[in-house]
């Protein structure tokens, strides 16, 4: 902390049980908690992952997102408590150690210097007291585990001074120099991967009252904000929780480390948490995340995934009413109900046509309906053989890059589509990632290899036998419904 902050009446960290599972360096004991690290000496700089463990464990015990605590420690000290000579780091304004505790008479100054665990817990307790302040704004409907809800407590950790105003008063521009903006930038950089941006507050200069030339604290006139995009901490998942992958080609590792190569997962892959998270096996790794043990929803694969690559799955979708088609068996019921809910039509005789072959034009309509493509604004495809009822759907498919037709001017609309051709369309439609592994099928030509691999890899289909995909077989409407349902999940 660079600015003096209001003193708060706090209970002793020891009395509050904040040291449960760890020991103070004053006692000469070693770190004892969920990790596999042994005989940790606490009066010298620890390894990166030992610091990761201390910050994470203390944050979780205080019910604060570890992402927030880690970023505060990054901003304050770069995760350093001692310098290269073994002396505690003390800033010019008197900030002590890893959490840069300043002007806090409630804490033992000597222990703040000598005991990194005491220092971390003191910082966390101060941060928590800022969350409890009634004069600081909150996010409507958000709880403690929502990262964005700590924006103002993080500001107050440093000081609610004009220098930390979220907006420049004169220009209304975002104040990127504000302490909390820098901390939240660290969260985006180190706790998420793939350019994730935290939710933005709809700030106005009218929300804050202060004199830029004064050192008086900011008065917050707006006490509650509504954010449309927030992020829950990835550290509070429990066994059997459902999560989804947030990044294309996220790695599912055999061990909790990046040392070994992993199995690539597609964005939106559904996973199930199988246990408590663990820390990186490489103690000098500078990864700030933890590893979550998971299995794929179909239970085919399991391993460890970075907490930076997952988020809580959305609520289960509303149950889709079963269809009343007379030819839909239990095997197809969920898939047919799904595509029908998207606008796909059945046959005039009250059947879906489970075993019927599909014309290319009808397959195009089904994909466009399931993807909910914009069929009104897509440019003309240039195909001259598309019936009027399907022109807009085919236009949308070509604009999306799903098909380029059989020739520049024909879709070959009335030909029956093959499983191989359908594989190409589905891969493109859902942007499915192919595997690097070798396919077991002997009927897949080079043209179809990547598409077939993508369907198999993403559990859309396993082929017609152990050795054949049925590449040149005509696709059936029932199987197509299954493919669309699985690809969309």
C-alpha positions as semicolon CSV with decimal commas, in nm:
position;residue;x (nm);y (nm);z (nm)
1;X;0,000;0,000;0,000
2;X;0,139;0,336;-0,098
3;X;-0,106;0,557;0,088
4;X;-0,199;0,556;0,453
5;X;-0,526;0,378;0,511
6;X;-0,776;0,405;0,791
7;X;-0,687;0,195;1,092
8;X;-0,928;-0,089;1,152
9;X;-1,000;-0,283;1,466
10;X;-0,899;-0,639;1,385
11;X;-0,874;-0,962;1,570
12;X;-0,535;-1,120;1,602
13;X;-0,460;-1,332;1,295
14;X;-0,366;-1,623;1,516
15;X;-0,678;-1,591;1,726
16;X;-0,890;-1,575;1,413
17;X;-0,742;-1,902;1,294
18;X;-0,583;-1,747;0,987
19;X;-0,265;-1,949;1,034
20;X;-0,444;-2,282;1,031
21;X;-0,236;-2,529;0,829
22;X;0,076;-2,310;0,818
23;X;0,334;-2,208;1,073
24;X;0,504;-1,880;1,155
25;X;0,873;-1,841;1,072
26;X;0,916;-1,716;1,427
27;X;0,866;-2,072;1,552
28;X;1,118;-2,222;1,313
29;X;0,852;-2,462;1,181
30;X;0,795;-2,544;0,818
31;X;0,506;-2,489;0,584
32;X;0,244;-2,758;0,622
33;X;-0,055;-2,749;0,391
34;X;-0,216;-2,911;0,089
35;X;0,086;-2,896;-0,140
36;X;0,366;-3,148;-0,170
37;X;0,634;-2,896;-0,069
38;X;0,844;-2,993;0,232
39;X;1,082;-2,817;0,469
40;X;1,012;-2,465;0,348
41;X;1,229;-2,203;0,515
42;X;1,028;-1,888;0,571
43;X;1,300;-1,631;0,645
44;X;1,437;-1,627;0,290
45;X;1,276;-1,576;-0,048
46;X;1,062;-1,877;-0,130
47;X;1,016;-2,039;-0,467
48;X;0,752;-1,894;-0,694
49;X;0,509;-2,179;-0,636
50;X;0,555;-2,165;-0,260
51;X;0,453;-1,799;-0,273
52;X;0,163;-1,900;-0,498
53;X;0,053;-2,149;-0,236
54;X;0,075;-1,905;0,053
55;X;-0,124;-1,635;-0,126
56;X;-0,382;-1,879;-0,258
57;X;-0,439;-2,062;0,070
58;X;-0,472;-1,744;0,274
59;X;-0,714;-1,590;0,022
60;X;-0,937;-1,896;0,020
61;X;-0,951;-1,909;0,400
62;X;-1,066;-1,548;0,397
63;X;-1,320;-1,618;0,118
64;X;-1,151;-1,372;-0,117
65;X;-1,079;-1,459;-0,481
66;X;-0,712;-1,560;-0,492
67;X;-0,690;-1,385;-0,829
68;X;-0,742;-1,056;-0,643
69;X;-0,494;-1,123;-0,362
70;X;-0,225;-1,241;-0,603
71;X;-0,263;-0,932;-0,819
72;X;-0,243;-0,702;-0,517
73;X;0,078;-0,876;-0,408
74;X;0,210;-0,846;-0,764
75;X;0,144;-0,474;-0,769
76;X;0,283;-0,414;-0,421
77;X;0,604;-0,617;-0,428
78;X;0,624;-0,842;-0,733
79;X;0,567;-1,133;-0,492
80;X;0,886;-1,053;-0,301
81;X;0,918;-1,030;0,076
82;X;1,296;-1,030;0,110
83;X;1,559;-0,882;-0,119
84;X;1,858;-1,073;-0,258
85;X;2,046;-1,012;0,069
86;X;1,772;-1,167;0,280
87;X;1,654;-0,831;0,415
88;X;1,285;-0,753;0,426
89;X;1,169;-0,519;0,149
90;X;1,064;-0,180;0,288
91;X;0,947;0,091;0,049
92;X;1,027;0,462;0,074
93;X;0,691;0,530;0,235
94;X;0,740;0,255;0,492
95;X;0,547;-0,028;0,325
96;X;0,662;-0,360;0,469
97;X;0,713;-0,689;0,288
98;X;0,514;-0,874;0,027
99;X;0,183;-0,696;0,099
100;X;0,352;-0,358;0,172
101;X;0,170;-0,300;0,501
102;X;0,181;0,073;0,582
103;X;0,077;0,265;0,894
104;X;-0,095;-0,026;1,065
105;X;-0,039;-0,010;1,439
106;X;-0,274;-0,305;1,492
107;X;-0,002;-0,538;1,369
108;X;0,333;-0,640;1,514
109;X;0,584;-0,450;1,297
110;X;0,864;-0,695;1,365
111;X;0,649;-0,992;1,263
112;X;0,540;-0,805;0,952
113;X;0,909;-0,795;0,862
114;X;1,021;-1,143;0,963
115;X;0,714;-1,356;0,901
116;X;0,585;-1,367;0,544
117;X;0,271;-1,559;0,643
118;X;0,185;-1,301;0,907
119;X;0,242;-1,028;0,648
120;X;0,018;-1,196;0,389
121;X;-0,262;-1,251;0,635
122;X;-0,238;-0,895;0,760
123;X;-0,276;-0,769;0,405
124;X;-0,570;-0,999;0,343
125;X;-0,739;-0,892;0,664
126;X;-0,700;-0,526;0,567
127;X;-0,833;-0,599;0,217
128;X;-1,129;-0,781;0,369
129;X;-1,205;-0,484;0,595
130;X;-1,223;-0,269;0,284
131;X;-1,482;-0,503;0,136
132;X;-1,695;-0,456;0,447
133;X;-1,697;-0,077;0,421
134;X;-2,046;0,062;0,365
135;X;-1,923;0,377;0,188
136;X;-1,775;0,186;-0,106
137;X;-1,987;0,085;-0,408
138;X;-2,080;-0,275;-0,486
139;X;-2,210;-0,466;-0,788
140;X;-2,579;-0,545;-0,777
141;X;-2,637;-0,915;-0,714
142;X;-2,266;-1,001;-0,691
143;X;-2,109;-1,187;-0,399
144;X;-1,758;-1,214;-0,260
145;X;-1,642;-1,464;-0,519
146;X;-1,711;-1,228;-0,811
147;X;-1,376;-1,074;-0,902
148;X;-1,518;-0,742;-1,024
149;X;-1,689;-0,687;-0,688
150;X;-1,342;-0,627;-0,537
151;X;-1,269;-0,326;-0,758
152;X;-1,340;-0,068;-0,487
153;X;-1,193;-0,267;-0,194
154;X;-0,872;-0,294;-0,398
155;X;-0,879;0,081;-0,454
156;X;-0,928;0,138;-0,080
157;X;-0,636;-0,094;0,001
158;X;-0,416;0,173;-0,156
159;X;-0,633;0,471;-0,068
160;X;-0,952;0,635;-0,194
161;X;-0,762;0,945;-0,300
162;X;-0,823;1,153;-0,615
163;X;-0,520;0,990;-0,778
164;X;-0,717;0,661;-0,777
165;X;-1,036;0,799;-0,927
166;X;-1,160;0,550;-1,190
167;X;-1,206;0,839;-1,435
168;X;-1,007;1,150;-1,511
169;X;-1,237;1,424;-1,386
170;X;-1,147;1,670;-1,662
171;X;-1,179;1,433;-1,960
172;X;-1,396;1,141;-1,837
173;X;-1,124;0,909;-1,971
174;X;-1,042;0,588;-1,785
175;X;-0,766;0,655;-1,533
176;X;-0,529;0,372;-1,624
177;X;-0,281;0,498;-1,363
178;X;-0,525;0,431;-1,078
179;X;-0,401;0,165;-0,839
180;X;-0,702;-0,064;-0,882
181;X;-0,685;-0,038;-1,262
182;X;-0,326;-0,161;-1,251
183;X;-0,418;-0,444;-1,014
184;X;-0,706;-0,553;-1,236
185;X;-0,472;-0,542;-1,536
186;X;-0,252;-0,792;-1,350
187;X;-0,558;-1,014;-1,295
188;X;-0,637;-1,011;-1,667
189;X;-0,275;-1,081;-1,758
190;X;-0,194;-1,351;-1,504
191;X;-0,520;-1,518;-1,399
192;X;-0,679;-1,550;-1,742
193;X;-0,543;-1,652;-2,079
194;X;-0,651;-1,558;-2,428
195;X;-0,716;-1,188;-2,380
196;X;-1,006;-1,215;-2,135
197;X;-1,130;-0,874;-2,024
198;X;-1,296;-0,822;-1,689
199;X;-1,636;-0,657;-1,678
200;X;-1,636;-0,280;-1,722
201;X;-1,817;-0,049;-1,480
202;X;-2,051;0,208;-1,641
203;X;-1,870;0,495;-1,466
204;X;-1,959;0,861;-1,496
205;X;-1,768;1,153;-1,347
206;X;-2,091;1,235;-1,164
207;X;-2,039;0,916;-0,960
208;X;-1,745;1,067;-0,771
209;X;-1,701;1,388;-0,578
210;X;-1,352;1,515;-0,505
211;X;-1,109;1,798;-0,557
212;X;-0,823;1,689;-0,787
213;X;-0,592;1,940;-0,618
214;X;-0,670;1,804;-0,271
215;X;-0,561;1,491;-0,086
216;X;-0,907;1,445;0,063
217;X;-1,074;1,109;0,004
218;X;-1,320;1,060;-0,279
219;X;-1,689;1,066;-0,190
220;X;-1,879;0,796;-0,378
221;X;-2,220;0,921;-0,487
222;X;-2,324;0,605;-0,674
223;X;-2,328;0,307;-0,440
224;X;-2,441;0,026;-0,671
225;X;-2,355;-0,072;-1,028
226;X;-2,500;-0,326;-1,270
227;X;-2,249;-0,518;-1,479
228;X;-2,354;-0,745;-1,764
229;X;-2,030;-0,944;-1,768
230;X;-1,866;-1,059;-1,446
231;X;-1,622;-1,337;-1,362
232;X;-1,637;-1,573;-1,066
233;X;-1,314;-1,693;-0,911
234;X;-1,188;-2,023;-1,051
235;X;-1,059;-2,136;-0,709
236;X;-1,384;-2,237;-0,540
237;X;-1,485;-2,527;-0,763
238;X;-1,580;-2,848;-0,586
239;X;-1,584;-3,210;-0,692
240;X;-1,854;-3,280;-0,952
241;X;-1,891;-2,912;-1,044
242;X;-1,939;-2,858;-1,416
243;X;-1,706;-2,617;-1,594
244;X;-1,636;-2,523;-1,955
245;X;-1,316;-2,447;-2,143
246;X;-1,274;-2,078;-2,230
247;X;-0,990;-2,100;-2,484
248;X;-0,936;-2,290;-2,807
249;X;-0,666;-2,560;-2,780
250;X;-0,650;-2,548;-2,400
251;X;-0,430;-2,831;-2,279
252;X;-0,550;-3,117;-2,063
253;X;-0,225;-3,226;-1,897
254;X;-0,139;-3,572;-1,758
255;X;0,028;-3,406;-1,458
256;X;-0,015;-3,065;-1,288
257;X;0,263;-2,901;-1,486
258;X;0,341;-2,762;-1,830
259;X;0,650;-2,981;-1,854
260;X;0,460;-3,260;-2,030
261;X;0,261;-3,195;-2,346
262;X;-0,113;-3,212;-2,313
263;X;-0,426;-3,310;-2,500
264;X;-0,587;-3,018;-2,685
265;X;-0,944;-2,923;-2,593
266;X;-1,177;-2,705;-2,794
267;X;-1,335;-2,391;-2,655
268;X;-1,666;-2,464;-2,478
269;X;-1,569;-2,827;-2,405
270;X;-1,771;-2,944;-2,105
271;X;-1,568;-3,078;-1,814
272;X;-1,643;-3,215;-1,467
273;X;-1,419;-3,133;-1,170
274;X;-1,292;-3,452;-1,004
275;X;-1,119;-3,314;-0,694
276;X;-0,938;-3,026;-0,526
277;X;-0,695;-2,812;-0,723
278;X;-0,321;-2,863;-0,683
279;X;-0,013;-2,646;-0,733
280;X;0,241;-2,672;-1,012
281;X;0,490;-2,954;-0,966
282;X;0,770;-2,731;-1,090
283;X;0,835;-2,515;-0,784
284;X;1,012;-2,250;-0,992
285;X;0,736;-2,224;-1,249
286;X;0,610;-1,866;-1,276
287;X;0,257;-1,974;-1,360
288;X;0,027;-1,794;-1,120
289;X;-0,266;-2,028;-1,172
290;X;-0,337;-2,366;-1,012
291;X;-0,424;-2,700;-1,170
292;X;-0,777;-2,837;-1,153
293;X;-0,830;-3,213;-1,195
294;X;-1,108;-3,274;-1,445
295;X;-1,260;-3,527;-1,679
296;X;-1,448;-3,468;-2,002
297;X;-1,826;-3,490;-1,975
298;X;-1,822;-3,818;-2,169
299;X;-1,556;-3,952;-1,924
300;X;-1,322;-4,047;-2,210
301;X;-1,038;-3,822;-2,098
302;X;-0,909;-3,695;-1,766
303;X;-0,617;-3,492;-1,639
304;X;-0,532;-3,144;-1,514
305;X;-0,628;-2,811;-1,665
306;X;-0,511;-2,463;-1,572
307;X;-0,761;-2,264;-1,366
308;X;-0,700;-1,984;-1,617
309;X;-0,871;-2,190;-1,889
310;X;-1,204;-2,273;-1,725
311;X;-1,514;-2,107;-1,592
312;X;-1,831;-2,224;-1,425
313;X;-2,075;-2,376;-1,671
314;X;-2,394;-2,187;-1,733
315;X;-2,711;-2,319;-1,578
316;X;-2,846;-2,628;-1,743
317;X;-3,068;-2,532;-2,037
318;X;-3,438;-2,571;-1,997
319;X;-3,558;-2,917;-2,081
320;X;-3,672;-2,936;-2,442
321;X;-4,011;-3,107;-2,470
322;X;-3,992;-3,443;-2,649
323;X;-4,117;-3,454;-3,003
324;X;-4,428;-3,648;-3,104
325;X;-4,289;-3,790;-3,430
326;X;-4,390;-4,152;-3,472
327;X;-4,048;-4,272;-3,593
328;X;-3,824;-4,126;-3,323
329;X;-3,683;-4,387;-3,087
330;X;-3,521;-4,311;-2,751
331;X;-3,177;-4,300;-2,920
332;X;-3,277;-4,001;-3,129
333;X;-3,528;-3,831;-2,902
334;X;-3,300;-3,568;-2,741
335;X;-3,126;-3,484;-3,069
336;X;-3,449;-3,453;-3,269
337;X;-3,610;-3,248;-2,992
338;X;-3,308;-3,019;-3,000
339;X;-3,306;-2,955;-3,375
340;X;-3,683;-2,913;-3,382
341;X;-3,655;-2,654;-3,102
342;X;-3,421;-2,465;-3,338
343;X;-3,677;-2,459;-3,618
344;X;-3,601;-2,779;-3,812
345;X;-3,918;-2,934;-3,959
346;X;-4,026;-3,295;-3,982
347;X;-4,207;-3,479;-4,261
348;X;-4,574;-3,421;-4,359
349;X;-4,671;-3,769;-4,233
350;X;-4,584;-3,686;-3,869
351;X;-4,244;-3,852;-3,893
352;X;-3,902;-3,694;-3,869
353;X;-3,763;-3,919;-4,140
354;X;-3,499;-4,078;-3,917
355;X;-3,378;-4,321;-4,184
356;X;-3,425;-4,096;-4,485
357;X;-3,132;-3,966;-4,687
358;X;-3,077;-3,588;-4,686
359;X;-3,051;-3,364;-4,987
360;X;-2,770;-3,111;-4,976
361;X;-3,016;-2,823;-4,975
362;X;-3,207;-2,968;-4,679
363;X;-2,884;-3,022;-4,488
364;X;-2,799;-2,657;-4,553
365;X;-3,133;-2,544;-4,413
366;X;-3,093;-2,760;-4,101
367;X;-2,746;-2,625;-4,023
368;X;-2,856;-2,266;-4,077
369;X;-3,153;-2,317;-3,843
370;X;-2,948;-2,482;-3,567
371;X;-2,674;-2,215;-3,586
372;X;-2,939;-1,941;-3,596
373;X;-2,753;-1,776;-3,883
374;X;-2,853;-1,434;-4,007
375;X;-3,033;-1,539;-4,325
376;X;-3,170;-1,195;-4,404
377;X;-2,852;-0,998;-4,467
378;X;-2,622;-1,257;-4,624
379;X;-2,518;-1,172;-4,984
380;X;-2,643;-1,381;-5,273
381;X;-2,452;-1,708;-5,305
382;X;-2,452;-1,703;-5,683
383;X;-2,594;-2,056;-5,694
384;X;-2,864;-2,100;-5,957
385;X;-3,002;-2,439;-5,848
386;X;-3,133;-2,354;-5,500
387;X;-3,512;-2,367;-5,450
388;X;-3,676;-2,046;-5,331
389;X;-3,753;-2,185;-4,984
390;X;-3,382;-2,234;-4,911
391;X;-3,213;-1,944;-5,091
392;X;-3,156;-1,733;-4,779
393;X;-3,029;-2,031;-4,576
394;X;-2,778;-2,126;-4,847
395;X;-2,669;-1,763;-4,882
396;X;-2,591;-1,760;-4,507
397;X;-2,396;-2,088;-4,525
398;X;-2,178;-1,962;-4,808
399;X;-2,121;-1,627;-4,633
400;X;-2,016;-1,817;-4,319
401;X;-1,767;-2,024;-4,521
402;X;-1,943;-2,353;-4,448
403;X;-1,987;-2,440;-4,816
404;X;-1,857;-2,307;-5,144
405;X;-2,091;-2,524;-5,350
406;X;-2,010;-2,792;-5,604
407;X;-1,923;-2,527;-5,864
408;X;-1,916;-2,150;-5,868
409;X;-2,283;-2,145;-5,970
410;X;-2,431;-2,463;-5,820
411;X;-2,481;-2,612;-5,476
412;X;-2,592;-2,941;-5,632
413;X;-2,898;-2,887;-5,417
414;X;-3,095;-3,201;-5,495
415;X;-2,813;-3,452;-5,463
416;X;-2,805;-3,653;-5,142
417;X;-2,523;-3,544;-4,915
418;X;-2,262;-3,798;-4,802
419;X;-2,128;-3,843;-4,450
420;X;-1,789;-3,713;-4,564
421;X;-1,939;-3,395;-4,711
422;X;-2,147;-3,348;-4,399
423;X;-1,835;-3,386;-4,183
424;X;-1,675;-3,094;-4,369
425;X;-1,983;-2,877;-4,321
426;X;-2,014;-2,959;-3,950
427;X;-1,645;-2,896;-3,880
428;X;-1,668;-2,554;-4,042
429;X;-2,008;-2,473;-3,893
430;X;-1,901;-2,535;-3,533
431;X;-1,531;-2,453;-3,579
432;X;-1,432;-2,793;-3,442
433;X;-1,066;-2,863;-3,375
434;X;-0,909;-3,175;-3,530
435;X;-0,677;-3,411;-3,347
436;X;-0,318;-3,482;-3,446
437;X;-0,376;-3,852;-3,394
438;X;-0,407;-4,106;-3,672
439;X;-0,757;-4,209;-3,775
440;X;-0,847;-4,582;-3,760
441;X;-1,062;-4,560;-4,074
442;X;-0,955;-4,696;-4,413
443;X;-1,212;-4,508;-4,620
444;X;-1,115;-4,147;-4,548
445;X;-0,934;-3,969;-4,832
446;X;-0,710;-3,671;-4,765
447;X;-0,988;-3,428;-4,853
448;X;-1,194;-3,550;-4,557
449;X;-0,924;-3,633;-4,303
450;X;-0,926;-3,311;-4,103
451;X;-1,306;-3,291;-4,090
452;X;-1,352;-3,655;-3,990
453;X;-1,079;-3,620;-3,729
454;X;-1,257;-3,315;-3,586
455;X;-1,588;-3,501;-3,556
456;X;-1,429;-3,802;-3,391
457;X;-1,211;-3,588;-3,162
458;X;-1,512;-3,387;-3,044
459;X;-1,726;-3,697;-2,989
460;X;-1,972;-3,610;-3,265
461;X;-1,946;-3,960;-3,416
462;X;-1,724;-4,269;-3,405
463;X;-1,786;-4,383;-3,761
464;X;-1,993;-4,669;-3,900
465;X;-1,750;-4,938;-3,779
466;X;-1,411;-4,972;-3,612
467;X;-1,239;-4,933;-3,949
468;X;-1,479;-4,724;-4,158
469;X;-1,627;-4,378;-4,128
470;X;-1,876;-4,438;-4,406
471;X;-1,736;-4,139;-4,591
472;X;-1,925;-4,201;-4,913
473;X;-2,244;-4,334;-4,753
474;X;-2,550;-4,114;-4,778
475;X;-2,617;-3,929;-4,452
476;X;-2,944;-4,005;-4,273
477;X;-3,166;-3,740;-4,116
478;X;-3,156;-3,913;-3,777
479;X;-2,777;-3,932;-3,774
480;X;-2,753;-3,571;-3,887
481;X;-2,972;-3,466;-3,592
482;X;-2,737;-3,657;-3,361
483;X;-2,433;-3,487;-3,513
484;X;-2,585;-3,140;-3,480
485;X;-2,690;-3,199;-3,121
486;X;-2,350;-3,330;-3,015
487;X;-2,156;-3,061;-3,203
488;X;-2,365;-2,788;-3,041
489;X;-2,299;-2,909;-2,686
